[in-house]
Amino acid sequence: MRGVVADPYAMLVTGHDGDRACLLLDDGDVWTYADLDRRSDELAGALRACGVDAGDRVVVQVDKSADAVALYLACLRSGAVHVPINTAYTTSEVAGLVDDARPSLFVGRAGAPAPEGVRAETLGTGGDGTLPGFASAGTAPVPRSSDDWAAMLYTSGTTGRPKGAMLSCGNLVSNARALVRAWRFEPDDVLVHVLPVFHVHGLFVALHCALAVGAAVRLHERFDVDAVVADLSRSTVLMGVPTHYHRLLAHPDLDAARCAGMRLFTSGSAPLPAHEHTAFAARTGHRIVERYGMTETMILTSNPYDGDRVAGTVGYALDGIELRVADGDGAPVPAGTSGTVEVRGPNLFLGYWNRPDATAAAMRADGFFVTGDVGHLDEDGRLTLAGRASDLIISGGYNVYPKEIELVLDQAPGVDESAVIGVSDPDLGEAVVAVVVADGPLDEAAVLDACEGLARFKRPRRLVVVDELPRNAMGKVQKAVLRQQLG
Ligand code: MLC
Ligand code: AMP
């Protein structure tokens, strides 16, 4: 693939008629494709003025806005590496990521504390940012090929230490093309965009599918269920996590008439409960297309656009992606047998930043990546996921790594040891619960205070004190037992 032209910026922006509507904003403002190109050009000029060269990393922690989209595109345009991070991360979490990424520039929110040791600017929502603006920078887009590094998204492992997954221009372009084909995107589509733009789902899957065909995006700055229901009658596509569908189903105005112009609802990032799939179909007449993806691999499988959309399954491998379910040695297991999902194709990331050990540990000799997800294939290649090899918690579509929280809890006053698990939650899918063994009198408020350095979505919703943690013969904490007891 080396040297093959793969230009995400051209695919997303300049490949379309500049007069077409591109971003439809909450305040009624409309950005055309020409507007988006102009603003991305200005921001590319600003990046250059801040000393950012091609290949440099730009860590971005900004609120969702049209400018945030343009800043991502400015990175693509100037050959810089876009490193978006969760807006919920605390100062200490941001410092850790900046330390790891070693960016040339950090772009944060106006008024938010800046990390140390790096040039820091802000992107304002109303022209109040410090990132220098240029009327027209006239920066020619840097030519890109498929192996060029485009973006880095942080994801953790069982150690709880975040790793930067390096994604290439080829990853972005090939996955967008495969999804556009699979989901039949057309220029007349109008996508309701409710996802954050710091994860694969909102940034690449949702945004790319629409922009790759010159369609329009209704950019919701946050998920407001009333605003989303109102938009359904003037849009064609919605992509969400299961929590979004759970909240839509609780809305009294969700019905088939309102969804008459919609042609596609997709769900992913976490398992969609089969009963919600059924309830949504009964209410709206639409069967949600559930798909499966991962930061390191982009989207891997999808239920079919035509054909059976089976609740509780994640469908078939996308065009060009090889998928197998294998045993512990990477040998494929027969259909119907459970194993680990492994994948190979143009969607596969470049590796973990500065972590050749972690990259090697996740790869088979024949180039397959071991996802860590457990499932089985049917005779006809349809994948059903059954769980994960690791004890990763997915809460509202955000990944929470128990180890990271356990390390904090173990330092809290009065805590001897801890185990963090996800318990079933109707809204979030899984909610974070901390199980602790005390080594003296335990002040629960003090224990929760010790978690202040963690983003709020990671903090335990419940604290359970036990005399001892259940362990197997090897001494390993049996989280499945805890989940069963507390779920
Ligand atoms: C917010 N809160 C959460 C939470 N999101 N708590 C647990 N889990 C979550 N996911 C908490 C906040 O800390 C706050 O708590 C309170 O809820 C209200 O915050 P909010 O910002 O107003 O929440 P809300 O808008 O309701 O957010 C819920 C949500 C959001 C579902 C809209 O979590 C979301 O956008 N999730 C999508 C995640 C996503 O894009 N995942 C894709 C990963 S990519 P407090 O204590 O302050 O009151 C990937 C690959 C693939 O996995 O396949 O797609
Ligand atoms: P992330 O590391 O944030 O990219 O999260 C990827 C993980 O989300 C995958 O490894 C799966 O465990 C999970 N995931 C994504 N889509 C689905 C889905 N449709 N059903 C079940 N799990 C999913």
mmCIF file of N, CA and C and ligand atoms in Angstrom, residues 155 199-200 267-272 290-296 314 371 373 385 388 392 394 397 399 401, ligand 2:
data_model
loop_
_atom_site.group_PDB
_atom_site.id
_atom_site.type_symbol
_atom_site.label_atom_id
_atom_site.label_comp_id
_atom_site.label_asym_id
_atom_site.label_seq_id
_atom_site.Cartn_x
_atom_site.Cartn_y
_atom_site.Cartn_z
ATOM 1 N N THR A 155 -6.363 4.839 23.731
ATOM 2 C CA THR A 155 -7.183 3.736 24.193
ATOM 3 C C THR A 155 -6.313 2.983 25.192
ATOM 4 N N HIS A 199 -13.735 10.560 19.377
ATOM 5 C CA HIS A 199 -13.639 9.107 19.238
ATOM 6 C C HIS A 199 -13.892 8.726 17.785
ATOM 7 N N VAL A 200 -13.487 7.490 17.461
ATOM 8 C CA VAL A 200 -13.685 6.958 16.111
ATOM 9 C C VAL A 200 -15.141 7.112 15.647
ATOM 10 N N SER A 267 -26.191 1.629 15.175
ATOM 11 C CA SER A 267 -25.773 1.617 16.577
ATOM 12 C C SER A 267 -24.463 0.864 16.704
ATOM 13 N N GLY A 268 -23.629 1.326 17.629
ATOM 14 C CA GLY A 268 -22.371 0.630 17.876
ATOM 15 C C GLY A 268 -21.638 1.235 19.044
ATOM 16 N N SER A 269 -20.436 0.743 19.275
ATOM 17 C CA SER A 269 -19.518 1.107 20.373
ATOM 18 C C SER A 269 -19.787 0.305 21.629
ATOM 19 N N ALA A 270 -20.964 -0.289 21.717
ATOM 20 C CA ALA A 270 -21.342 -1.123 22.869
ATOM 21 C C ALA A 270 -22.506 -1.985 22.395
ATOM 22 N N PRO A 271 -22.784 -3.094 23.097
ATOM 23 C CA PRO A 271 -23.867 -3.971 22.624
ATOM 24 C C PRO A 271 -25.242 -3.312 22.745
ATOM 25 N N LEU A 272 -26.028 -3.430 21.689
ATOM 26 C CA LEU A 272 -27.404 -2.923 21.718
ATOM 27 C C LEU A 272 -28.297 -4.050 22.226
ATOM 28 N N GLU A 290 -26.948 -2.648 13.482
ATOM 29 C CA GLU A 290 -25.870 -2.684 14.488
ATOM 30 C C GLU A 290 -24.566 -3.063 13.812
ATOM 31 N N ARG A 291 -23.533 -2.318 14.171
ATOM 32 C CA ARG A 291 -22.206 -2.582 13.612
ATOM 33 C C ARG A 291 -21.187 -2.612 14.732
ATOM 34 N N TYR A 292 -19.993 -3.107 14.423
ATOM 35 C CA TYR A 292 -18.965 -3.331 15.446
ATOM 36 C C TYR A 292 -17.638 -2.732 14.992
ATOM 37 N N GLY A 293 -16.994 -2.021 15.903
ATOM 38 C CA GLY A 293 -15.711 -1.418 15.553
ATOM 39 C C GLY A 293 -14.819 -1.281 16.760
ATOM 40 N N MET A 294 -13.684 -0.684 16.528
ATOM 41 C CA MET A 294 -12.678 -0.543 17.572
ATOM 42 C C MET A 294 -11.698 0.536 17.116
ATOM 43 N N THR A 295 -11.126 1.261 18.041
ATOM 44 C CA THR A 295 -10.239 2.360 17.658
ATOM 45 C C THR A 295 -9.117 1.874 16.729
ATOM 46 N N GLU A 296 -8.501 0.754 17.072
ATOM 47 C CA GLU A 296 -7.344 0.286 16.311
ATOM 48 C C GLU A 296 -7.710 -0.235 14.926
ATOM 49 N N VAL A 314 -23.638 -8.570 15.109
ATOM 50 C CA VAL A 314 -23.020 -7.362 14.543
ATOM 51 C C VAL A 314 -22.767 -7.503 13.046
ATOM 52 N N THR A 371 -8.334 -8.602 18.544
ATOM 53 C CA THR A 371 -9.168 -7.525 19.095
ATOM 54 C C THR A 371 -9.377 -7.643 20.603
ATOM 55 N N ASP A 373 -11.983 -9.142 21.654
ATOM 56 C CA ASP A 373 -13.417 -9.427 21.762
ATOM 57 C C ASP A 373 -13.656 -10.902 21.492
ATOM 58 N N LEU A 385 -21.118 -11.219 18.998
ATOM 59 C CA LEU A 385 -20.152 -10.998 20.078
ATOM 60 C C LEU A 385 -20.745 -11.508 21.386
ATOM 61 N N ARG A 388 -15.869 -9.819 26.172
ATOM 62 C CA ARG A 388 -14.500 -9.402 25.907
ATOM 63 C C ARG A 388 -13.547 -10.239 26.745
ATOM 64 N N LEU A 392 -12.687 -4.894 30.506
ATOM 65 C CA LEU A 392 -13.075 -3.541 30.082
ATOM 66 C C LEU A 392 -14.562 -3.292 30.343
ATOM 67 N N ILE A 394 -17.802 -0.838 29.367
ATOM 68 C CA ILE A 394 -18.252 0.186 28.417
ATOM 69 C C ILE A 394 -19.490 0.850 28.999
ATOM 70 N N GLY A 397 -20.999 4.020 26.061
ATOM 71 C CA GLY A 397 -20.131 4.083 24.875
ATOM 72 C C GLY A 397 -18.721 4.555 25.181
ATOM 73 N N ASN A 399 -15.153 3.844 27.086
ATOM 74 C CA ASN A 399 -14.437 2.734 27.702
ATOM 75 C C ASN A 399 -13.881 3.153 29.060
ATOM 76 N N TYR A 401 -11.381 1.546 32.075
ATOM 77 C CA TYR A 401 -10.453 0.453 32.349
ATOM 78 C C TYR A 401 -10.349 0.259 33.849
HETATM 79 P P1 AMP B 2 -12.740 1.432 21.686
HETATM 80 O O1 AMP B 2 -11.529 0.841 22.245
HETATM 81 O O2 AMP B 2 -13.219 2.648 22.406
HETATM 82 O O3 AMP B 2 -12.596 1.686 20.258
HETATM 83 O O4 AMP B 2 -13.905 0.373 21.900
HETATM 84 C C1 AMP B 2 -13.953 -0.766 21.092
HETATM 85 C C2 AMP B 2 -14.731 -1.843 21.768
HETATM 86 O O5 AMP B 2 -16.115 -1.506 21.805
HETATM 87 C C3 AMP B 2 -14.675 -3.124 20.982
HETATM 88 O O6 AMP B 2 -13.469 -3.838 21.207
HETATM 89 C C4 AMP B 2 -15.911 -3.849 21.499
HETATM 90 O O7 AMP B 2 -15.624 -4.488 22.723
HETATM 91 C C5 AMP B 2 -16.879 -2.708 21.759
HETATM 92 N N1 AMP B 2 -17.911 -2.597 20.711
HETATM 93 C C6 AMP B 2 -17.961 -1.782 19.638
HETATM 94 N N2 AMP B 2 -19.085 -1.998 18.934
HETATM 95 C C7 AMP B 2 -19.786 -2.966 19.574
HETATM 96 C C8 AMP B 2 -21.031 -3.635 19.367
HETATM 97 N N3 AMP B 2 -21.837 -3.312 18.349
HETATM 98 N N4 AMP B 2 -21.393 -4.596 20.237
HETATM 99 C C9 AMP B 2 -20.603 -4.934 21.283
HETATM 100 N N5 AMP B 2 -19.440 -4.334 21.549
HETATM 101 C C10 AMP B 2 -19.017 -3.359 20.713
#
